[in-house]
Coordinates of C-alpha atoms in Angstrom, one line a residue:
Chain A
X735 CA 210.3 128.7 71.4
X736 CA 209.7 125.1 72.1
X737 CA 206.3 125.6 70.8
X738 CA 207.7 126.6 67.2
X739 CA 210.1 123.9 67.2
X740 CA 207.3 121.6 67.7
X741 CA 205.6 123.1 65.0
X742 CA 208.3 122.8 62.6
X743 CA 208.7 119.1 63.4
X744 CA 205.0 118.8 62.6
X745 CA 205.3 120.4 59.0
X746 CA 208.4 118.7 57.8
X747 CA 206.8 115.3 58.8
X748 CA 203.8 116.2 57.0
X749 CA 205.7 117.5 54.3
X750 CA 207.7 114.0 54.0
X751 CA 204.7 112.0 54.2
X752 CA 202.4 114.1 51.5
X753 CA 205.4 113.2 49.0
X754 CA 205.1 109.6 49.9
X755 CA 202.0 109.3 48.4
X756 CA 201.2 105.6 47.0
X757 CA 200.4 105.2 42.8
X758 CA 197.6 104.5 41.3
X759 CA 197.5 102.3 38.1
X760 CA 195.9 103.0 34.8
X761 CA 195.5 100.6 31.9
X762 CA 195.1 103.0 28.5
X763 CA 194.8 99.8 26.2
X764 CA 191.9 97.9 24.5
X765 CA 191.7 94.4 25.1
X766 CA 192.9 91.8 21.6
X767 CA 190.1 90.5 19.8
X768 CA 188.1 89.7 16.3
X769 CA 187.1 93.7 17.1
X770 CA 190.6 95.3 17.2
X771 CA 190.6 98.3 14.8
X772 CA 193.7 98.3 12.2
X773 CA 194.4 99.9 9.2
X774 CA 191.9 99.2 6.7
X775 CA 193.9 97.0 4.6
X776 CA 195.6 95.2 6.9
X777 CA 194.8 91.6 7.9
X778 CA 192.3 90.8 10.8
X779 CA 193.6 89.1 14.4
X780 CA 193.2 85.7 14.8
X781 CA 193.5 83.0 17.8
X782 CA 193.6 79.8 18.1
X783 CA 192.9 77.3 21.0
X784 CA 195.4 75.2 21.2
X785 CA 194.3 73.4 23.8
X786 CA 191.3 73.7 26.6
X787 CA 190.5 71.0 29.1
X788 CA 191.8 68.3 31.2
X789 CA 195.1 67.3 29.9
X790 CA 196.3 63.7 30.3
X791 CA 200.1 64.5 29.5
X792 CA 200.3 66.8 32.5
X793 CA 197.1 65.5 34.7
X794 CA 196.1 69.1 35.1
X795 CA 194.1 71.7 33.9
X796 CA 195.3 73.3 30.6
X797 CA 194.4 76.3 28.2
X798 CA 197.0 77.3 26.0
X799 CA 195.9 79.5 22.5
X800 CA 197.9 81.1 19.5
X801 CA 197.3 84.3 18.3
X802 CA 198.5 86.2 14.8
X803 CA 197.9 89.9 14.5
X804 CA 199.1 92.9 11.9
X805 CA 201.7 95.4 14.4
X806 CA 199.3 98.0 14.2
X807 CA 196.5 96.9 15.7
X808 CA 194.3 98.0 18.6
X809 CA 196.3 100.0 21.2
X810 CA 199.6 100.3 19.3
X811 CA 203.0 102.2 18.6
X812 CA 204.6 103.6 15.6
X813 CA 208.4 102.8 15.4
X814 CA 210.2 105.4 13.7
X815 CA 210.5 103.4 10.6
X816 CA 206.9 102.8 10.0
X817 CA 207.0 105.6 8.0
X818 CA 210.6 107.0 7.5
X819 CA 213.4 104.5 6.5
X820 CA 216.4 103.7 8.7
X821 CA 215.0 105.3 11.7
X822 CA 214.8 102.9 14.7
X823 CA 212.8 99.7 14.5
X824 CA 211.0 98.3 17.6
X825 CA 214.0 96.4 18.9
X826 CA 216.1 99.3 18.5
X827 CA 214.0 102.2 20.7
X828 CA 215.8 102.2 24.0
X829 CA 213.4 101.9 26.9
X830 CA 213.8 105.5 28.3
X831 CA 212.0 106.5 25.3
X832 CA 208.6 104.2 26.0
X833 CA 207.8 106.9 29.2
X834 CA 207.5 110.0 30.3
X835 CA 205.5 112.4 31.9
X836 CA 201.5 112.3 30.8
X837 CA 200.5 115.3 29.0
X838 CA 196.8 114.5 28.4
X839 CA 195.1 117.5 26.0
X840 CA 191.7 117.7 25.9
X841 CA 189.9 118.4 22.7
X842 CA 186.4 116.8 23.5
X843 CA 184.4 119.4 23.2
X844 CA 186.1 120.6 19.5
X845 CA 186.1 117.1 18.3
X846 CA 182.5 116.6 19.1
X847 CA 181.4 119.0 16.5
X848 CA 184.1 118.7 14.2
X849 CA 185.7 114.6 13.0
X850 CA 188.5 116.5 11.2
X851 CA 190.0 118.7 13.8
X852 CA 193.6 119.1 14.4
X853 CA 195.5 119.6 17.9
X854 CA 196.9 122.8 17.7
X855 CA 199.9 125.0 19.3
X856 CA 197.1 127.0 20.9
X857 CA 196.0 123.7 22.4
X858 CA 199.5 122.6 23.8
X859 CA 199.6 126.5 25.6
X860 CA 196.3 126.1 27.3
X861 CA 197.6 123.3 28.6
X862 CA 200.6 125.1 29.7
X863 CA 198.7 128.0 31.1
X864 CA 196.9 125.5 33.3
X865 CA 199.5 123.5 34.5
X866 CA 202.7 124.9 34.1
X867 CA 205.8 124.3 31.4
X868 CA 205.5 120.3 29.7
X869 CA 208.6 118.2 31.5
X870 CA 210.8 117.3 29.2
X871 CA 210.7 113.9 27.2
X872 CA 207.2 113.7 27.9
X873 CA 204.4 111.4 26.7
X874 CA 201.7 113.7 24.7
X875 CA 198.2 111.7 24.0
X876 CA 195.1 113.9 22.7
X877 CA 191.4 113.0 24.5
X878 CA 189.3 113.8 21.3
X879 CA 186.7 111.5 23.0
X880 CA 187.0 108.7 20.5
X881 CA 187.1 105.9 22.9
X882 CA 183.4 105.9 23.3
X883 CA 183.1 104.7 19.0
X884 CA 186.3 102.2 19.7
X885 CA 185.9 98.9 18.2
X886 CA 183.1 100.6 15.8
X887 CA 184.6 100.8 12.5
X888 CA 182.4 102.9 10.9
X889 CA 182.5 105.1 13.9
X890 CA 186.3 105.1 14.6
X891 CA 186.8 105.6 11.4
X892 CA 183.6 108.3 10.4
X893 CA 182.8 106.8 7.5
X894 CA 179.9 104.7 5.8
X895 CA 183.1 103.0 4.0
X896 CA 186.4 102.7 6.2
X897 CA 187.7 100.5 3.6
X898 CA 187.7 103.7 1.2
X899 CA 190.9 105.7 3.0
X900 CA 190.1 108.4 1.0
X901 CA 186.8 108.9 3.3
X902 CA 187.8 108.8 6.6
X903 CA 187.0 111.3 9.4
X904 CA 188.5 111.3 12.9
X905 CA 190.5 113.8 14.5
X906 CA 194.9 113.7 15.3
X907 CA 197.5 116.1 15.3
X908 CA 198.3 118.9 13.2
X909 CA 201.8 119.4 12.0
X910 CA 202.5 122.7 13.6
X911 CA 201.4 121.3 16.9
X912 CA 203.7 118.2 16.6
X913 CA 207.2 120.2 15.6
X914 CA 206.3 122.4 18.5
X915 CA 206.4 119.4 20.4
X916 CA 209.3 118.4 19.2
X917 CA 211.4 121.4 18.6
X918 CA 210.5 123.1 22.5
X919 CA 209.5 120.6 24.8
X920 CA 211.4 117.6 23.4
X921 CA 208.8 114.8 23.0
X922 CA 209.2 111.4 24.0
X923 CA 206.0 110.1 22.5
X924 CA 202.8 111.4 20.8
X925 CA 199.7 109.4 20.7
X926 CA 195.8 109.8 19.9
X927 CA 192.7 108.2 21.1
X928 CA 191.8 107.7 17.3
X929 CA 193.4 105.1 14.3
X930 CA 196.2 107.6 13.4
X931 CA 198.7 110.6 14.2
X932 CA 197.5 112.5 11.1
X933 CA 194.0 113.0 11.0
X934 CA 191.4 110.9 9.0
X935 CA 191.5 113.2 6.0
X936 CA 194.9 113.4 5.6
X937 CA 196.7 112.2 2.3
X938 CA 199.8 113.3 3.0
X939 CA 200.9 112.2 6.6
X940 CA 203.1 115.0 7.9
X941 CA 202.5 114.1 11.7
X942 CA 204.1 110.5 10.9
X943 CA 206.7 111.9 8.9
X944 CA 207.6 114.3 11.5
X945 CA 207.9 112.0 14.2
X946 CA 209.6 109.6 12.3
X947 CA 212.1 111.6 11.3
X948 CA 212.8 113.0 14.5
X949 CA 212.8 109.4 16.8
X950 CA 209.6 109.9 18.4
X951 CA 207.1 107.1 19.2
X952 CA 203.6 107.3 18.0
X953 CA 200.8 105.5 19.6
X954 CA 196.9 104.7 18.5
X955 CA 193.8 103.9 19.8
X956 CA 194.6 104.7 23.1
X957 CA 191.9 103.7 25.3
X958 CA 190.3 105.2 28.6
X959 CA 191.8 109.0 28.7
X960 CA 189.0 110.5 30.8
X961 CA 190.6 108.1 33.8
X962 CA 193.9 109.7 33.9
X963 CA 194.6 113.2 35.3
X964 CA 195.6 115.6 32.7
X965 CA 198.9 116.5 34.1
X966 CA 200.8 114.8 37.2
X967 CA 200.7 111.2 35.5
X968 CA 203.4 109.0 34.5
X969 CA 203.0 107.2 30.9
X970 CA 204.4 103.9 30.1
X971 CA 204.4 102.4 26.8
X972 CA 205.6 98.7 26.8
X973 CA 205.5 97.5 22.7
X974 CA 205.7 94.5 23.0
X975 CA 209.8 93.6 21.3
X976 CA 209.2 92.6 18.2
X977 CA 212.9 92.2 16.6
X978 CA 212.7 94.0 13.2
X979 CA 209.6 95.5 13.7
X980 CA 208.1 98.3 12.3
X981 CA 206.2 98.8 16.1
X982 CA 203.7 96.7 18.1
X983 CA 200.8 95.8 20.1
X984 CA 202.0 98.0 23.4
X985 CA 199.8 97.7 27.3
X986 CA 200.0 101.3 27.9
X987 CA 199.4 102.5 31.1
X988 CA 199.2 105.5 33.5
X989 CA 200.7 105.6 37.0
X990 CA 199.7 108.8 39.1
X991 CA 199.7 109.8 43.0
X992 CA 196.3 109.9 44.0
X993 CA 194.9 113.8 43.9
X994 CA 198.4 114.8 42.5
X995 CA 197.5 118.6 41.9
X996 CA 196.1 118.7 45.7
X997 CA 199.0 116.9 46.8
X998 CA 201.4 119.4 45.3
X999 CA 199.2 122.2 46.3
X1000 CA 199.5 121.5 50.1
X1001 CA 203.2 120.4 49.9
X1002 CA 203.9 123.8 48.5
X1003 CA 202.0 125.1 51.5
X1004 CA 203.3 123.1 54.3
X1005 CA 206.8 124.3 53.0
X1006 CA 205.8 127.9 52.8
X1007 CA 204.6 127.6 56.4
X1008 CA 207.5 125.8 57.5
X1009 CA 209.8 128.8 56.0
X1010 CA 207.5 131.6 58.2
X1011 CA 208.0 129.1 61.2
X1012 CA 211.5 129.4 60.4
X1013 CA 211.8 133.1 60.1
X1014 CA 209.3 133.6 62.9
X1015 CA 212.4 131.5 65.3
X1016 CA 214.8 133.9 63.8
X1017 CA 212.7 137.1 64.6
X1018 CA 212.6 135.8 68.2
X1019 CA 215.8 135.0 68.7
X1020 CA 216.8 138.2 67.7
X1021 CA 214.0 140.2 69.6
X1022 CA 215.5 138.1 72.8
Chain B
X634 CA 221.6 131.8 65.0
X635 CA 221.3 133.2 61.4
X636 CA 223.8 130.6 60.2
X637 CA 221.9 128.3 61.9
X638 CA 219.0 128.7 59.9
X639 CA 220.7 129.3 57.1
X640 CA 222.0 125.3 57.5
X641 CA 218.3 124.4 58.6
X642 CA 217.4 125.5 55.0
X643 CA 220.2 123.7 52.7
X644 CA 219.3 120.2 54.7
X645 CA 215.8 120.9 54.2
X646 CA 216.1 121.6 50.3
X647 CA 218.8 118.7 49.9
X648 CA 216.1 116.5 52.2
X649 CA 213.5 117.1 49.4
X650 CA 215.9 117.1 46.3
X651 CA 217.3 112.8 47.9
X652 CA 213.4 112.0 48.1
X653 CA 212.5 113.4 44.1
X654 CA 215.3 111.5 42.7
X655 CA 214.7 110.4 39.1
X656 CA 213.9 106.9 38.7
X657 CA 216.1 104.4 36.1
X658 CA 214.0 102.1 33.7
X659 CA 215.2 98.7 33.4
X660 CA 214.1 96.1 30.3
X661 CA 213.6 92.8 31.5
X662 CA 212.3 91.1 28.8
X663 CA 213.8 89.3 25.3
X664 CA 213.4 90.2 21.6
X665 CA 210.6 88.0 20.5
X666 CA 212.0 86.5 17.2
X667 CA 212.4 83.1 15.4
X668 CA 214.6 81.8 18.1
X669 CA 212.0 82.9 21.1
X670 CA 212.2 80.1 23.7
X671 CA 208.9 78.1 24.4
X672 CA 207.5 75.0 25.8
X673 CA 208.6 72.0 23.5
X674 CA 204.8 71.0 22.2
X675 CA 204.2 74.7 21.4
X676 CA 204.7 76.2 18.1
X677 CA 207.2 78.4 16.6
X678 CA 207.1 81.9 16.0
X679 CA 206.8 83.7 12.6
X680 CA 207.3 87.2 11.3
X681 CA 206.0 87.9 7.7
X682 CA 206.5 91.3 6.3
X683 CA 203.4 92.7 4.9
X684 CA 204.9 96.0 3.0
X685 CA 209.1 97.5 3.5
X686 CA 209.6 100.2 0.7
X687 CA 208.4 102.9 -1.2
X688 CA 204.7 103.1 -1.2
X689 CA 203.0 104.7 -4.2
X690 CA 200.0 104.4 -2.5
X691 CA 200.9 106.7 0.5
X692 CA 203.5 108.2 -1.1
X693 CA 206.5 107.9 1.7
X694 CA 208.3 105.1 2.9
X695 CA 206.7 102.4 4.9
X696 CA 206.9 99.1 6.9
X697 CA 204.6 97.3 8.1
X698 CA 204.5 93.4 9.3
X699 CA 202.8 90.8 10.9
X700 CA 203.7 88.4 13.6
X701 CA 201.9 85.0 14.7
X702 CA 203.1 83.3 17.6
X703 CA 201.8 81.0 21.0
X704 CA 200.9 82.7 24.3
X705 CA 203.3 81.0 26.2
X706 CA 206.3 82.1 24.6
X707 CA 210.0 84.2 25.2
X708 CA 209.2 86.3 28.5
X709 CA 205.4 86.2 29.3
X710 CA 202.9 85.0 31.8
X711 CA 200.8 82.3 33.2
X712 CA 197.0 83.6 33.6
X713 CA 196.0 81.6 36.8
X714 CA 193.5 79.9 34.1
X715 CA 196.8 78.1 32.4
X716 CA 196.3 75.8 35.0
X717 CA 193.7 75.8 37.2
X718 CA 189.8 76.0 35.6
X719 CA 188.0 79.0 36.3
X720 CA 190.6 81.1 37.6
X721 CA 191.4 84.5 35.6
X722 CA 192.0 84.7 32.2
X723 CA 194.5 87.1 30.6
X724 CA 191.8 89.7 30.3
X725 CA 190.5 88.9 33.7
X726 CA 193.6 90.0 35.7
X727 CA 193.2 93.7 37.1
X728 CA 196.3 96.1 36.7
X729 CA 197.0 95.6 40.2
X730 CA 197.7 92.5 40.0
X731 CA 200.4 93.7 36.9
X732 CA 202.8 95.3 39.7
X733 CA 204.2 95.7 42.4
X734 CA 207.9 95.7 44.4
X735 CA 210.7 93.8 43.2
X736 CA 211.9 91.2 45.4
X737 CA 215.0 89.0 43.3
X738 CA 216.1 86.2 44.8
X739 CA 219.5 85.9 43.8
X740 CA 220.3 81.8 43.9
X741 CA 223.0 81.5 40.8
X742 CA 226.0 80.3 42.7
X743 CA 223.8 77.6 44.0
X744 CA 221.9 76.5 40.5
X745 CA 225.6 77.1 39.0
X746 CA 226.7 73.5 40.7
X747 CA 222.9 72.4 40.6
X748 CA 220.7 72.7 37.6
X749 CA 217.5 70.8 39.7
X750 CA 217.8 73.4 42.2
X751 CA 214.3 74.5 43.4
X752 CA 214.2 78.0 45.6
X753 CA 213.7 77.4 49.7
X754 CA 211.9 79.0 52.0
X755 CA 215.8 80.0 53.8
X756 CA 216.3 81.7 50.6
X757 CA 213.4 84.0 51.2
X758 CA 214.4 84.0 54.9
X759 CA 217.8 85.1 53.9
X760 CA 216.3 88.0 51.4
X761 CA 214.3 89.5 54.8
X762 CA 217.6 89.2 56.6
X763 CA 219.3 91.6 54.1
X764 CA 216.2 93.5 53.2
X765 CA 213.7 93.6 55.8
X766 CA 210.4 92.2 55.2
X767 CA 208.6 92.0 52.1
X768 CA 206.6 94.5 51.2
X769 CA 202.7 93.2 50.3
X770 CA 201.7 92.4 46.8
X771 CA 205.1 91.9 45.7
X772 CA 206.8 90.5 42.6
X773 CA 208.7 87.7 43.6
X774 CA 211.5 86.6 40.3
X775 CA 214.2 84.1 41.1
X776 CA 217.5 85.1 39.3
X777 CA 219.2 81.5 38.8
X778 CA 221.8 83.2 36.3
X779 CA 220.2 81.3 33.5
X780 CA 219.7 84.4 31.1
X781 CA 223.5 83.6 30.0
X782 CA 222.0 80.6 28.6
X783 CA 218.8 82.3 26.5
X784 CA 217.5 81.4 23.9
X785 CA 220.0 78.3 23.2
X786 CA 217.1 75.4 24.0
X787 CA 219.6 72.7 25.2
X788 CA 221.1 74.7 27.4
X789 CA 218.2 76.4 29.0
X790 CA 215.7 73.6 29.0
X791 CA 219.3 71.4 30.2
X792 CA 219.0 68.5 27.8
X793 CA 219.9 67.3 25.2
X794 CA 216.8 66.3 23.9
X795 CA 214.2 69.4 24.8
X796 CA 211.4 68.1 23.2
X797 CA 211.6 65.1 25.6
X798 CA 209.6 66.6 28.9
X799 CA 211.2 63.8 31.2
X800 CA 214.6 65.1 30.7
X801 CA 214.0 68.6 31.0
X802 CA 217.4 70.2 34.1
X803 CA 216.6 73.9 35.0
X804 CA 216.1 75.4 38.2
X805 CA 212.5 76.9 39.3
X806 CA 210.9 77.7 42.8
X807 CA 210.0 74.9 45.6
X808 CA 206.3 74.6 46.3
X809 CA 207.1 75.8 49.9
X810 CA 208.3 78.4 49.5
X811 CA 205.6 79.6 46.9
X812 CA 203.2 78.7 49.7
X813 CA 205.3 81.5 52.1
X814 CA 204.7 83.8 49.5
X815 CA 200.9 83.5 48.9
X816 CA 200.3 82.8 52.7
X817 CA 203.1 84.8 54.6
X818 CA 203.7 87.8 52.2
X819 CA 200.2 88.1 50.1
X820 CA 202.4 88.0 47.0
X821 CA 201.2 89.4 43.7
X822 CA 203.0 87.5 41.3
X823 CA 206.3 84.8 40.9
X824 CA 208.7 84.6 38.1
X825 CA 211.8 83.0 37.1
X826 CA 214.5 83.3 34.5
X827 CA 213.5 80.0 33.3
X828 CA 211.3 78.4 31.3
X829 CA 208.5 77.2 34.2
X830 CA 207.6 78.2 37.8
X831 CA 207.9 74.8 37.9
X832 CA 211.8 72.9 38.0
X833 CA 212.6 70.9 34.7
X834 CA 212.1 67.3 36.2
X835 CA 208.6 68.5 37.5
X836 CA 205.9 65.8 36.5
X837 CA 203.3 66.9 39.0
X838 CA 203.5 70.8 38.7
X839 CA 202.7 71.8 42.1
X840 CA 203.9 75.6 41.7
X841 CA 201.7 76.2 38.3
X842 CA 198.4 74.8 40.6
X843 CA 199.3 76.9 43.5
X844 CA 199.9 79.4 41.5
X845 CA 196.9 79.2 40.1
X846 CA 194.3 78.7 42.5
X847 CA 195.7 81.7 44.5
X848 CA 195.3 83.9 41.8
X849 CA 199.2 84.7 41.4
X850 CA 200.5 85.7 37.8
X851 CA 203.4 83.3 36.9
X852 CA 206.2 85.0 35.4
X853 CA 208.6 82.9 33.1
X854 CA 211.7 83.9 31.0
X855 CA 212.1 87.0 32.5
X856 CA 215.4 88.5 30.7
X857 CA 218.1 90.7 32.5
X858 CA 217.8 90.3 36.3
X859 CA 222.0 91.3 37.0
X860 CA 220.7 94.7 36.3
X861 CA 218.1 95.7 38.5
X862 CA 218.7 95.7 42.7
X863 CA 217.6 93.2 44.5
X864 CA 215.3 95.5 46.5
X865 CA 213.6 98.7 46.1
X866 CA 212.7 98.4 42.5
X867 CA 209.0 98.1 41.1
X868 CA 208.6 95.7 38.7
X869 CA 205.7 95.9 36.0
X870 CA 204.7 92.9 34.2
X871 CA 202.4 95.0 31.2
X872 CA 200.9 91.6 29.4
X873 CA 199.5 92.1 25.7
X874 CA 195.8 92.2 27.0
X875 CA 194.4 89.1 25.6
X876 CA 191.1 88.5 25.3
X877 CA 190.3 84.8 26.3
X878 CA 193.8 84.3 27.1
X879 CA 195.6 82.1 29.1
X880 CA 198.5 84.1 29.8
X881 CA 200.8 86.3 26.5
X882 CA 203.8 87.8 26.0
X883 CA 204.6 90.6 28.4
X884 CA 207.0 93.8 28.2
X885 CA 208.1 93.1 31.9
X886 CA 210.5 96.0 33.2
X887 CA 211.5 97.5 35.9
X888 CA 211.9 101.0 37.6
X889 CA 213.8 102.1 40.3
X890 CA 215.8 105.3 42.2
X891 CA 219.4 105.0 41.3
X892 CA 221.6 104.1 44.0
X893 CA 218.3 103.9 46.3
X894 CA 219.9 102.2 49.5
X895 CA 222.5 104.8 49.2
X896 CA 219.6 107.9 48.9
X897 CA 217.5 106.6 51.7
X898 CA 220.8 106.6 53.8
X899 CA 221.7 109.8 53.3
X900 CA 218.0 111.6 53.5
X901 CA 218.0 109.7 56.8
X902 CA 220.9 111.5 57.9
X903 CA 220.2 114.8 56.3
X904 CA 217.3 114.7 58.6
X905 CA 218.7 113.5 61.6
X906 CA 221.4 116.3 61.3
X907 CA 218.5 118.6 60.3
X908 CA 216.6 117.5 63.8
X909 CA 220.0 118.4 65.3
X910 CA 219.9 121.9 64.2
X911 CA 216.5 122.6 65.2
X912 CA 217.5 121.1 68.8
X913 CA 220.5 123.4 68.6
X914 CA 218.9 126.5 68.0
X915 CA 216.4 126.1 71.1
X916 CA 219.3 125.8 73.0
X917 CA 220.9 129.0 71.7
X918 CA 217.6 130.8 72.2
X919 CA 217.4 129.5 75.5
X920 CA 220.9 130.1 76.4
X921 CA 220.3 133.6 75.3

């Protein structure tokens, strides 16, 4: 008996110490240059050294630049107003609703052969049939791949003429996929790894609309997808608080327990084997 | 012995429910707007909207703007390279260096009668004390209770004058005890609710060198600090990624498990109580 209490002491401190495993970090955001992609007919970033050099006033070392940029510009959020009036501004979207749980959806290999494809419900339940039921208030970002054209304009955008909006190809959301998200799972956030939540041929803009209306955060040009699990991470999306904004320049990043899926896996094992321990003590105590 | 096992399984399942509690998000960062607090040579901020209203061209409301502003303003960082050539640039800085536990040093009642005050070594002595020791790469912010005064510039650069750098009165750390940090407790980065790691009648800036040449983010302005524990939070200090930069405005927030003291209490009695039980059962079995 001794033996199996010894065991049992072994599995729960196991147990304990595989849910104690330490984060890993994930920066999802393109770096702020001349290069950052924006709308086509929105202004271009600038900076400005204010100072670089030894500085007599302070008898140290000194750099110190200004910088000017449109909201939406390189890795960036949509405020609900953006696109739908009086919904929140960027000062007004309460912090719980710049994170949730990272619900990556892979659509590589469909984008690859088709710019204008659209996330679809079918998507979101291969997903689910992988890795179980989304958590609520998560943060949903499609991997179409696009990060390997970012800060290509005529790339990003997939056309000869990305100053001509009525020729753009790049892949985003469909609709139906984005009130699914909304209306079943709850959605804290949907982004893309592309310029826009409605795709590059849209002319009508449902996804923003959608997500406008209904308090969700959009987010573009997210950056480096194919380092983050596809389920198990955590999403943050700091905008930077621009009072009266319409959104932001945001430093998204992931934060997941190393091998989360193998993690789980033999958590849920050590506690199944800690139960047969348990009823295995019971048996014997019983038999004796 | 059935009951027995029966209470084995409830402390085992409550065990595991104490450890998954949900973590609270805590914003500890100001608005940037036209009255964003920044170093007196630096220049203001500005906000120009680009488009708010109907849009014929896209045929739904929309709002868009555009923001200009200096790195070194409202809550942000010091890259190492502010003030030390050579060192990291905004761009430079790996998203480990971006995090890591929150360690606030609460000294308001002192910088209440004391607007020079400087944080001491004893104050980070008397943070162990309470705490236990530091946990590495830790974010070190001093809460000096000077939020109350944000963003009214006399008040929180205490003078009269602000744009006059030689009568500057707010409190900041002491260049010892920012030495402790870097050498004792491998410290990842060092804030305060001020406006400089460095006090107000600083002319030598010995806190922005060490700073710097150890490769710690500086932290300044941080917004906030009564609502987040003084331990067992993780702070993230999520910078607008730069290029070239010498430090930008960050989203700094923090994250932690609600009433955490109280949770780790209780798991460790759930399973201390839960060792008891195990021990009791072998002495049943044996008894029988």
């Amino acid at each position: 008996m001794a033996h199996h209490v010894n065991f049992c002491v072994l599995f729960f401190a196991t147990a304990v110490h595989l849910v104690q495993t330490v984060p890993r970090i994930v920066d999802l955001s393109y770096k702020q240059n001349r290069d950052s992609v924006t709308w086509p007919s929105n202004p271009s970033y600038n900076f400005t050294q204010l100072f670089r050099g030894y500085s007599e006033t302070y008898k140290l070392w000194l750099e110190n630049n200004h910088f000017a940029m449109p909201e939406h510009m390189g890795t960036h959020i949509d405020a609900p107003v953006h696109t739908v009036k009086g919904m929140w501004r960027t000062d007004q979207i309460p912090m719980e609703n710049l994170y949730g749980a990272g619900v990556i959806i892979n659509v590589k290999s469909k984008a690859a052969t088709n710019p204008d494809y659209r996330v679809t419900v079918d998507d979101l339940l291969m997903w689910e049939e992988k890795y179980g039921e989304m958590p609520r208030r998560a943060v949903a970002i499609m991997n179409s791949g696009w990060s390997s054209k970012y800060p290509n304009k005529t790339l990003v955008f997939g056309s000869p003429e990305p100053t001509d909006i009525s020729t753009l190809h790049f892949p985003s959301w469909h609709e139906d996929a984005v009130t699914w998200l909304i209306n079943k799972r709850q959605i804290n956030a949907v982004g893309v790894d592309t310029p826009s939540t409605d795709y590059g041929m849209s002319s009508t803009y449902p996804c923003h609309t959608l997500l406008g209306k209904n308090s969700v955060v959009g987010i573009e040009n997210v950056a480096n997808l194919d380092n983050v699990p596809e389920s198990g991470s955590t999403i943050y999306i700091p905008v930077l608080n621009i009072a009266d904004g319409s959104g932001g320049p945001a430093r998204v990043f992931a934060t997941y327990d190393d091998e989360p899926n193998k993690t789980n896996a033999a958590a849920m094992v050590t506690c199944f084997t800690f139960y047969l321990y348990i009823l295995a003590a019971v048996l014997v105590c019983y038999v004796m």
